[in-house]
PDB file of C-alpha atoms in Angstrom:
ATOM      1  CA  UNK A 643     -32.185   6.555  13.218  1.00 66.00           C
ATOM      2  CA  UNK A 644     -34.906   7.357  15.742  1.00 79.00           C
ATOM      3  CA  UNK A 645     -36.072  10.947  15.999  1.00 85.00           C
ATOM      4  CA  UNK A 646     -36.906  12.461  19.366  1.00 90.00           C
ATOM      5  CA  UNK A 647     -38.025  15.872  20.557  1.00 95.00           C
ATOM      6  CA  UNK A 648     -36.027  17.404  23.391  1.00 96.00           C
ATOM      7  CA  UNK A 649     -38.221  19.898  25.261  1.00 96.00           C
ATOM      8  CA  UNK A 650     -35.833  22.830  25.338  1.00 94.00           C
ATOM      9  CA  UNK A 651     -35.356  26.226  23.766  1.00 90.00           C
ATOM     10  CA  UNK A 652     -31.872  26.402  25.311  1.00 87.00           C
ATOM     11  CA  UNK A 653     -29.525  26.207  22.321  1.00 88.00           C
ATOM     12  CA  UNK A 654     -26.529  25.313  24.538  1.00 84.00           C
ATOM     13  CA  UNK A 655     -28.351  22.272  25.940  1.00 86.00           C
ATOM     14  CA  UNK A 656     -29.681  21.254  22.521  1.00 92.00           C
ATOM     15  CA  UNK A 657     -26.209  21.415  20.955  1.00 90.00           C
ATOM     16  CA  UNK A 658     -24.728  19.415  23.833  1.00 86.00           C
ATOM     17  CA  UNK A 659     -27.383  16.677  23.556  1.00 88.00           C
ATOM     18  CA  UNK A 660     -27.027  16.536  19.758  1.00 90.00           C
ATOM     19  CA  UNK A 661     -23.263  16.014  20.133  1.00 87.00           C
ATOM     20  CA  UNK A 662     -23.736  13.345  22.817  1.00 85.00           C
ATOM     21  CA  UNK A 663     -26.224  11.376  20.689  1.00 87.00           C
ATOM     22  CA  UNK A 664     -24.668  11.992  17.244  1.00 87.00           C
ATOM     23  CA  UNK A 665     -25.159   9.010  14.950  1.00 87.00           C
ATOM     24  CA  UNK A 666     -27.569   7.317  17.366  1.00 85.00           C
ATOM     25  CA  UNK A 667     -30.559   9.657  17.723  1.00 87.00           C
ATOM     26  CA  UNK A 668     -31.789  12.617  15.707  1.00 90.00           C
ATOM     27  CA  UNK A 669     -32.762  15.301  18.223  1.00 93.00           C
ATOM     28  CA  UNK A 670     -35.096  18.236  17.547  1.00 95.00           C
ATOM     29  CA  UNK A 671     -35.664  21.147  19.896  1.00 96.00           C
ATOM     30  CA  UNK A 672     -38.892  22.988  20.669  1.00 96.00           C
ATOM     31  CA  UNK A 673     -38.311  25.582  17.943  1.00 95.00           C
ATOM     32  CA  UNK A 674     -38.130  22.752  15.381  1.00 95.00           C
ATOM     33  CA  UNK A 675     -41.721  21.743  16.199  1.00 95.00           C
ATOM     34  CA  UNK A 676     -42.998  25.333  16.303  1.00 95.00           C
ATOM     35  CA  UNK A 677     -43.002  25.749  20.072  1.00 94.00           C
ATOM     36  CA  UNK A 678     -41.338  29.046  20.967  1.00 90.00           C
ATOM     37  CA  UNK A 679     -42.701  29.545  24.454  1.00 87.00           C
ATOM     38  CA  UNK A 680     -40.854  28.857  27.671  1.00 85.00           C
ATOM     39  CA  UNK A 681     -42.499  25.994  29.512  1.00 91.00           C
ATOM     40  CA  UNK A 682     -42.801  27.139  33.096  1.00 89.00           C
ATOM     41  CA  UNK A 683     -40.998  24.946  35.619  1.00 89.00           C
ATOM     42  CA  UNK A 684     -43.299  24.963  38.637  1.00 92.00           C
ATOM     43  CA  UNK A 685     -42.154  21.698  40.246  1.00 94.00           C
ATOM     44  CA  UNK A 686     -40.343  21.362  43.552  1.00 95.00           C
ATOM     45  CA  UNK A 687     -37.961  18.666  42.290  1.00 96.00           C
ATOM     46  CA  UNK A 688     -35.862  18.040  39.191  1.00 97.00           C
ATOM     47  CA  UNK A 689     -38.117  15.068  38.389  1.00 97.00           C
ATOM     48  CA  UNK A 690     -41.285  17.185  38.511  1.00 97.00           C
ATOM     49  CA  UNK A 691     -39.843  19.932  36.297  1.00 96.00           C
ATOM     50  CA  UNK A 692     -38.569  17.492  33.673  1.00 97.00           C
ATOM     51  CA  UNK A 693     -41.926  15.722  33.555  1.00 97.00           C
ATOM     52  CA  UNK A 694     -43.883  18.994  33.271  1.00 97.00           C
ATOM     53  CA  UNK A 695     -41.950  19.865  30.110  1.00 96.00           C
ATOM     54  CA  UNK A 696     -42.140  16.413  28.508  1.00 97.00           C
ATOM     55  CA  UNK A 697     -45.874  16.107  29.215  1.00 97.00           C
ATOM     56  CA  UNK A 698     -46.498  19.590  27.808  1.00 96.00           C
ATOM     57  CA  UNK A 699     -45.005  18.648  24.440  1.00 95.00           C
ATOM     58  CA  UNK A 700     -46.797  15.289  24.327  1.00 95.00           C
ATOM     59  CA  UNK A 701     -50.180  16.818  25.204  1.00 95.00           C
ATOM     60  CA  UNK A 702     -49.951  19.974  23.054  1.00 95.00           C
ATOM     61  CA  UNK A 703     -47.968  18.751  20.049  1.00 95.00           C
ATOM     62  CA  UNK A 704     -48.410  14.956  20.069  1.00 93.00           C
ATOM     63  CA  UNK A 705     -44.707  14.058  19.942  1.00 93.00           C
ATOM     64  CA  UNK A 706     -42.956  11.486  22.068  1.00 90.00           C
ATOM     65  CA  UNK A 707     -40.579  13.664  23.993  1.00 95.00           C
ATOM     66  CA  UNK A 708     -37.930  13.886  26.651  1.00 96.00           C
ATOM     67  CA  UNK A 709     -37.002  16.798  28.875  1.00 97.00           C
ATOM     68  CA  UNK A 710     -34.369  17.378  31.480  1.00 95.00           C
ATOM     69  CA  UNK A 711     -33.822  19.434  34.565  1.00 95.00           C
ATOM     70  CA  UNK A 712     -30.425  19.863  36.127  1.00 94.00           C
ATOM     71  CA  UNK A 713     -29.360  21.112  39.499  1.00 96.00           C
ATOM     72  CA  UNK A 714     -26.057  21.960  41.080  1.00 98.00           C
ATOM     73  CA  UNK A 715     -26.160  20.537  44.599  1.00 98.00           C
ATOM     74  CA  UNK A 716     -23.598  21.978  47.011  1.00 98.00           C
ATOM     75  CA  UNK A 717     -22.955  20.023  50.204  1.00 98.00           C
ATOM     76  CA  UNK A 718     -22.157  23.016  52.439  1.00 97.00           C
ATOM     77  CA  UNK A 719     -25.384  24.702  51.280  1.00 98.00           C
ATOM     78  CA  UNK A 720     -27.522  21.641  52.126  1.00 96.00           C
ATOM     79  CA  UNK A 721     -28.059  20.835  48.447  1.00 96.00           C
ATOM     80  CA  UNK A 722     -28.720  24.384  47.244  1.00 96.00           C
ATOM     81  CA  UNK A 723     -29.110  25.817  44.705  1.00 97.00           C
ATOM     82  CA  UNK A 724     -30.545  22.475  43.474  1.00 96.00           C
ATOM     83  CA  UNK A 725     -33.843  22.808  41.610  1.00 96.00           C
ATOM     84  CA  UNK A 726     -33.411  26.603  41.656  1.00 94.00           C
ATOM     85  CA  UNK A 727     -29.953  26.544  40.000  1.00 95.00           C
ATOM     86  CA  UNK A 728     -30.935  28.531  36.903  1.00 91.00           C
ATOM     87  CA  UNK A 729     -32.576  31.292  38.963  1.00 92.00           C
ATOM     88  CA  UNK A 730     -30.437  31.120  42.110  1.00 96.00           C
ATOM     89  CA  UNK A 731     -29.715  34.867  42.079  1.00 95.00           C
ATOM     90  CA  UNK A 732     -33.386  35.693  41.399  1.00 93.00           C
ATOM     91  CA  UNK A 733     -35.722  36.014  38.437  1.00 87.00           C
ATOM     92  CA  UNK A 734     -34.075  37.621  35.431  1.00 88.00           C
ATOM     93  CA  UNK A 735     -30.598  36.684  36.635  1.00 92.00           C
ATOM     94  CA  UNK A 736     -27.873  35.379  34.360  1.00 94.00           C
ATOM     95  CA  UNK A 737     -25.198  32.681  34.866  1.00 94.00           C
ATOM     96  CA  UNK A 738     -22.621  35.206  36.081  1.00 95.00           C
ATOM     97  CA  UNK A 739     -25.063  36.461  38.747  1.00 96.00           C
ATOM     98  CA  UNK A 740     -25.674  32.855  39.855  1.00 97.00           C
ATOM     99  CA  UNK A 741     -21.956  32.044  40.060  1.00 97.00           C
ATOM    100  CA  UNK A 742     -21.222  35.247  41.960  1.00 97.00           C
ATOM    101  CA  UNK A 743     -23.936  34.468  44.510  1.00 97.00           C
ATOM    102  CA  UNK A 744     -22.620  30.924  44.895  1.00 98.00           C
ATOM    103  CA  UNK A 745     -19.011  32.027  45.385  1.00 97.00           C
ATOM    104  CA  UNK A 746     -20.130  34.593  47.964  1.00 97.00           C
ATOM    105  CA  UNK A 747     -22.186  31.968  49.822  1.00 97.00           C
ATOM    106  CA  UNK A 748     -19.144  29.668  49.988  1.00 97.00           C
ATOM    107  CA  UNK A 749     -16.595  32.346  50.885  1.00 96.00           C
ATOM    108  CA  UNK A 750     -14.334  31.046  53.666  1.00 94.00           C
ATOM    109  CA  UNK A 751     -15.942  27.602  53.596  1.00 96.00           C
ATOM    110  CA  UNK A 752     -13.454  24.744  53.290  1.00 96.00           C
ATOM    111  CA  UNK A 753     -16.150  22.259  52.238  1.00 98.00           C
ATOM    112  CA  UNK A 754     -16.460  22.860  48.484  1.00 98.00           C
ATOM    113  CA  UNK A 755     -17.976  19.440  47.616  1.00 98.00           C
ATOM    114  CA  UNK A 756     -20.726  19.595  45.012  1.00 98.00           C
ATOM    115  CA  UNK A 757     -22.427  17.531  42.360  1.00 98.00           C
ATOM    116  CA  UNK A 758     -24.341  18.179  39.190  1.00 97.00           C
ATOM    117  CA  UNK A 759     -27.464  16.031  38.888  1.00 97.00           C
ATOM    118  CA  UNK A 760     -29.549  15.720  35.729  1.00 96.00           C
ATOM    119  CA  UNK A 761     -32.934  14.027  35.592  1.00 98.00           C
ATOM    120  CA  UNK A 762     -34.464  13.167  32.225  1.00 97.00           C
ATOM    121  CA  UNK A 763     -38.179  12.443  31.894  1.00 98.00           C
ATOM    122  CA  UNK A 764     -39.240  10.499  28.795  1.00 97.00           C
ATOM    123  CA  UNK A 765     -42.869  10.355  27.687  1.00 96.00           C
ATOM    124  CA  UNK A 766     -43.232   7.686  25.019  1.00 93.00           C
ATOM    125  CA  UNK A 767     -46.026   5.377  23.894  1.00 88.00           C
ATOM    126  CA  UNK A 768     -48.215   6.614  26.743  1.00 87.00           C
ATOM    127  CA  UNK A 769     -45.669   5.781  29.435  1.00 93.00           C
ATOM    128  CA  UNK A 770     -43.307   7.863  31.549  1.00 96.00           C
ATOM    129  CA  UNK A 771     -39.722   6.933  32.406  1.00 97.00           C
ATOM    130  CA  UNK A 772     -36.914   8.636  34.339  1.00 98.00           C
ATOM    131  CA  UNK A 773     -33.136   8.538  33.924  1.00 98.00           C
ATOM    132  CA  UNK A 774     -30.546  10.342  35.999  1.00 97.00           C
ATOM    133  CA  UNK A 775     -26.891  11.206  35.870  1.00 97.00           C
ATOM    134  CA  UNK A 776     -24.614  12.537  38.605  1.00 98.00           C
ATOM    135  CA  UNK A 777     -21.065  13.842  38.493  1.00 97.00           C
ATOM    136  CA  UNK A 778     -19.307  14.794  41.691  1.00 98.00           C
ATOM    137  CA  UNK A 779     -16.705  17.484  42.070  1.00 98.00           C
ATOM    138  CA  UNK A 780     -16.091  20.734  43.882  1.00 98.00           C
ATOM    139  CA  UNK A 781     -16.656  24.449  43.549  1.00 98.00           C
ATOM    140  CA  UNK A 782     -13.419  26.331  43.032  1.00 97.00           C
ATOM    141  CA  UNK A 783     -12.865  29.813  44.438  1.00 95.00           C
ATOM    142  CA  UNK A 784     -12.878  31.793  41.183  1.00 95.00           C
ATOM    143  CA  UNK A 785     -14.214  31.357  37.669  1.00 96.00           C
ATOM    144  CA  UNK A 786     -11.922  29.649  35.162  1.00 96.00           C
ATOM    145  CA  UNK A 787     -12.414  28.911  31.472  1.00 94.00           C
ATOM    146  CA  UNK A 788     -14.580  30.263  28.692  1.00 90.00           C
ATOM    147  CA  UNK A 789     -16.295  27.112  27.419  1.00 85.00           C
ATOM    148  CA  UNK A 790     -19.518  25.513  28.524  1.00 81.00           C
ATOM    149  CA  UNK A 791     -22.388  27.373  30.165  1.00 86.00           C
ATOM    150  CA  UNK A 792     -24.121  27.835  33.491  1.00 92.00           C
ATOM    151  CA  UNK A 793     -21.871  27.000  36.462  1.00 96.00           C
ATOM    152  CA  UNK A 794     -19.199  25.322  34.302  1.00 95.00           C
ATOM    153  CA  UNK A 795     -16.461  27.911  35.095  1.00 97.00           C
ATOM    154  CA  UNK A 796     -16.636  27.171  38.855  1.00 97.00           C
ATOM    155  CA  UNK A 797     -17.231  23.381  38.838  1.00 97.00           C
ATOM    156  CA  UNK A 798     -14.228  21.050  38.782  1.00 98.00           C
ATOM    157  CA  UNK A 799     -15.172  17.371  38.402  1.00 98.00           C
ATOM    158  CA  UNK A 800     -13.437  14.793  40.599  1.00 97.00           C
ATOM    159  CA  UNK A 801     -10.303  13.397  38.983  1.00 97.00           C
ATOM    160  CA  UNK A 802      -9.636  16.504  36.878  1.00 97.00           C
ATOM    161  CA  UNK A 803      -7.644  19.676  37.473  1.00 97.00           C
ATOM    162  CA  UNK A 804      -9.717  21.785  35.098  1.00 97.00           C
ATOM    163  CA  UNK A 805     -13.261  23.140  35.305  1.00 97.00           C
ATOM    164  CA  UNK A 806     -16.005  22.045  32.931  1.00 96.00           C
ATOM    165  CA  UNK A 807     -15.443  25.397  31.177  1.00 95.00           C
ATOM    166  CA  UNK A 808     -11.771  24.517  30.596  1.00 97.00           C
ATOM    167  CA  UNK A 809     -12.101  20.840  29.644  1.00 95.00           C
ATOM    168  CA  UNK A 810     -13.664  21.415  26.228  1.00 87.00           C
ATOM    169  CA  UNK A 811     -16.862  19.967  24.773  1.00 84.00           C
ATOM    170  CA  UNK A 812     -15.434  16.577  23.848  1.00 87.00           C
ATOM    171  CA  UNK A 813     -14.246  15.745  27.363  1.00 91.00           C
ATOM    172  CA  UNK A 814     -17.203  17.333  29.122  1.00 90.00           C
ATOM    173  CA  UNK A 815     -19.713  15.533  26.883  1.00 85.00           C
ATOM    174  CA  UNK A 816     -18.101  12.190  27.724  1.00 89.00           C
ATOM    175  CA  UNK A 817     -18.250  12.573  31.521  1.00 93.00           C
ATOM    176  CA  UNK A 818     -21.010  15.060  32.363  1.00 92.00           C
ATOM    177  CA  UNK A 819     -24.169  14.468  34.370  1.00 94.00           C
ATOM    178  CA  UNK A 820     -26.227  15.119  31.234  1.00 91.00           C
ATOM    179  CA  UNK A 821     -24.123  12.660  29.208  1.00 91.00           C
ATOM    180  CA  UNK A 822     -24.585   9.954  31.861  1.00 95.00           C
ATOM    181  CA  UNK A 823     -28.363  10.451  31.926  1.00 95.00           C
ATOM    182  CA  UNK A 824     -28.515  10.506  28.113  1.00 92.00           C
ATOM    183  CA  UNK A 825     -26.590   7.226  27.887  1.00 92.00           C
ATOM    184  CA  UNK A 826     -29.274   5.618  30.048  1.00 95.00           C
ATOM    185  CA  UNK A 827     -31.992   7.078  27.820  1.00 93.00           C
ATOM    186  CA  UNK A 828     -30.308   5.890  24.612  1.00 89.00           C
ATOM    187  CA  UNK A 829     -29.740   2.403  26.084  1.00 90.00           C
ATOM    188  CA  UNK A 830     -33.401   2.263  27.087  1.00 92.00           C
ATOM    189  CA  UNK A 831     -34.602   3.202  23.602  1.00 86.00           C
ATOM    190  CA  UNK A 832     -32.366   0.617  21.948  1.00 81.00           C
ATOM    191  CA  UNK A 833     -33.216  -2.130  24.427  1.00 81.00           C
ATOM    192  CA  UNK A 834     -36.898  -1.705  23.633  1.00 69.00           C
ATOM    193  CA  UNK A 835     -36.225  -1.875  19.887  1.00 57.00           C
ATOM    194  CA  UNK A 836     -37.541   1.626  19.340  1.00 47.00           C
ATOM    195  CA  UNK A 837     -34.990   2.487  16.664  1.00 43.00           C
TER     196      UNK A 837
END
């Protein structure tokens, strides 16, 4: 089984990716390679931020690596919070602060359409590759559910009547933006015989 480093110190993300790729890839996080610092995301796009993190690990630690950046893109807010999703309510904010700001921004707005978009940057054998995953849905009017993380309690994917926070890990990990992007990454690795 191929081993890959995922450039994250976010245990929620690491657990999710490990579940998605179980039996196909062995995934290590930054802490596993001795990197305990937060890699600053200074890019203006999801692609730039993902690549910054993957390049950092490759250049400083020598590992082939992938990294992701995810944004919640809300139609009525012209794509915001987008690349700033994790710090939408300001530096030092938490997920509840971000959700509260989002719900306030959408108050009274009938257009609740939104999508989660994940971009994965892979740096391997001296080359860089990108994979993306999108799931469309809508922002509900109040938080529901205790599972998941981030905006999961307010995002309801199309075709479901529960939020990501209510669906449970098994369902979410089979349909999520991150799962879709990871499937493309795994397919790429297998198609190039990099097992």
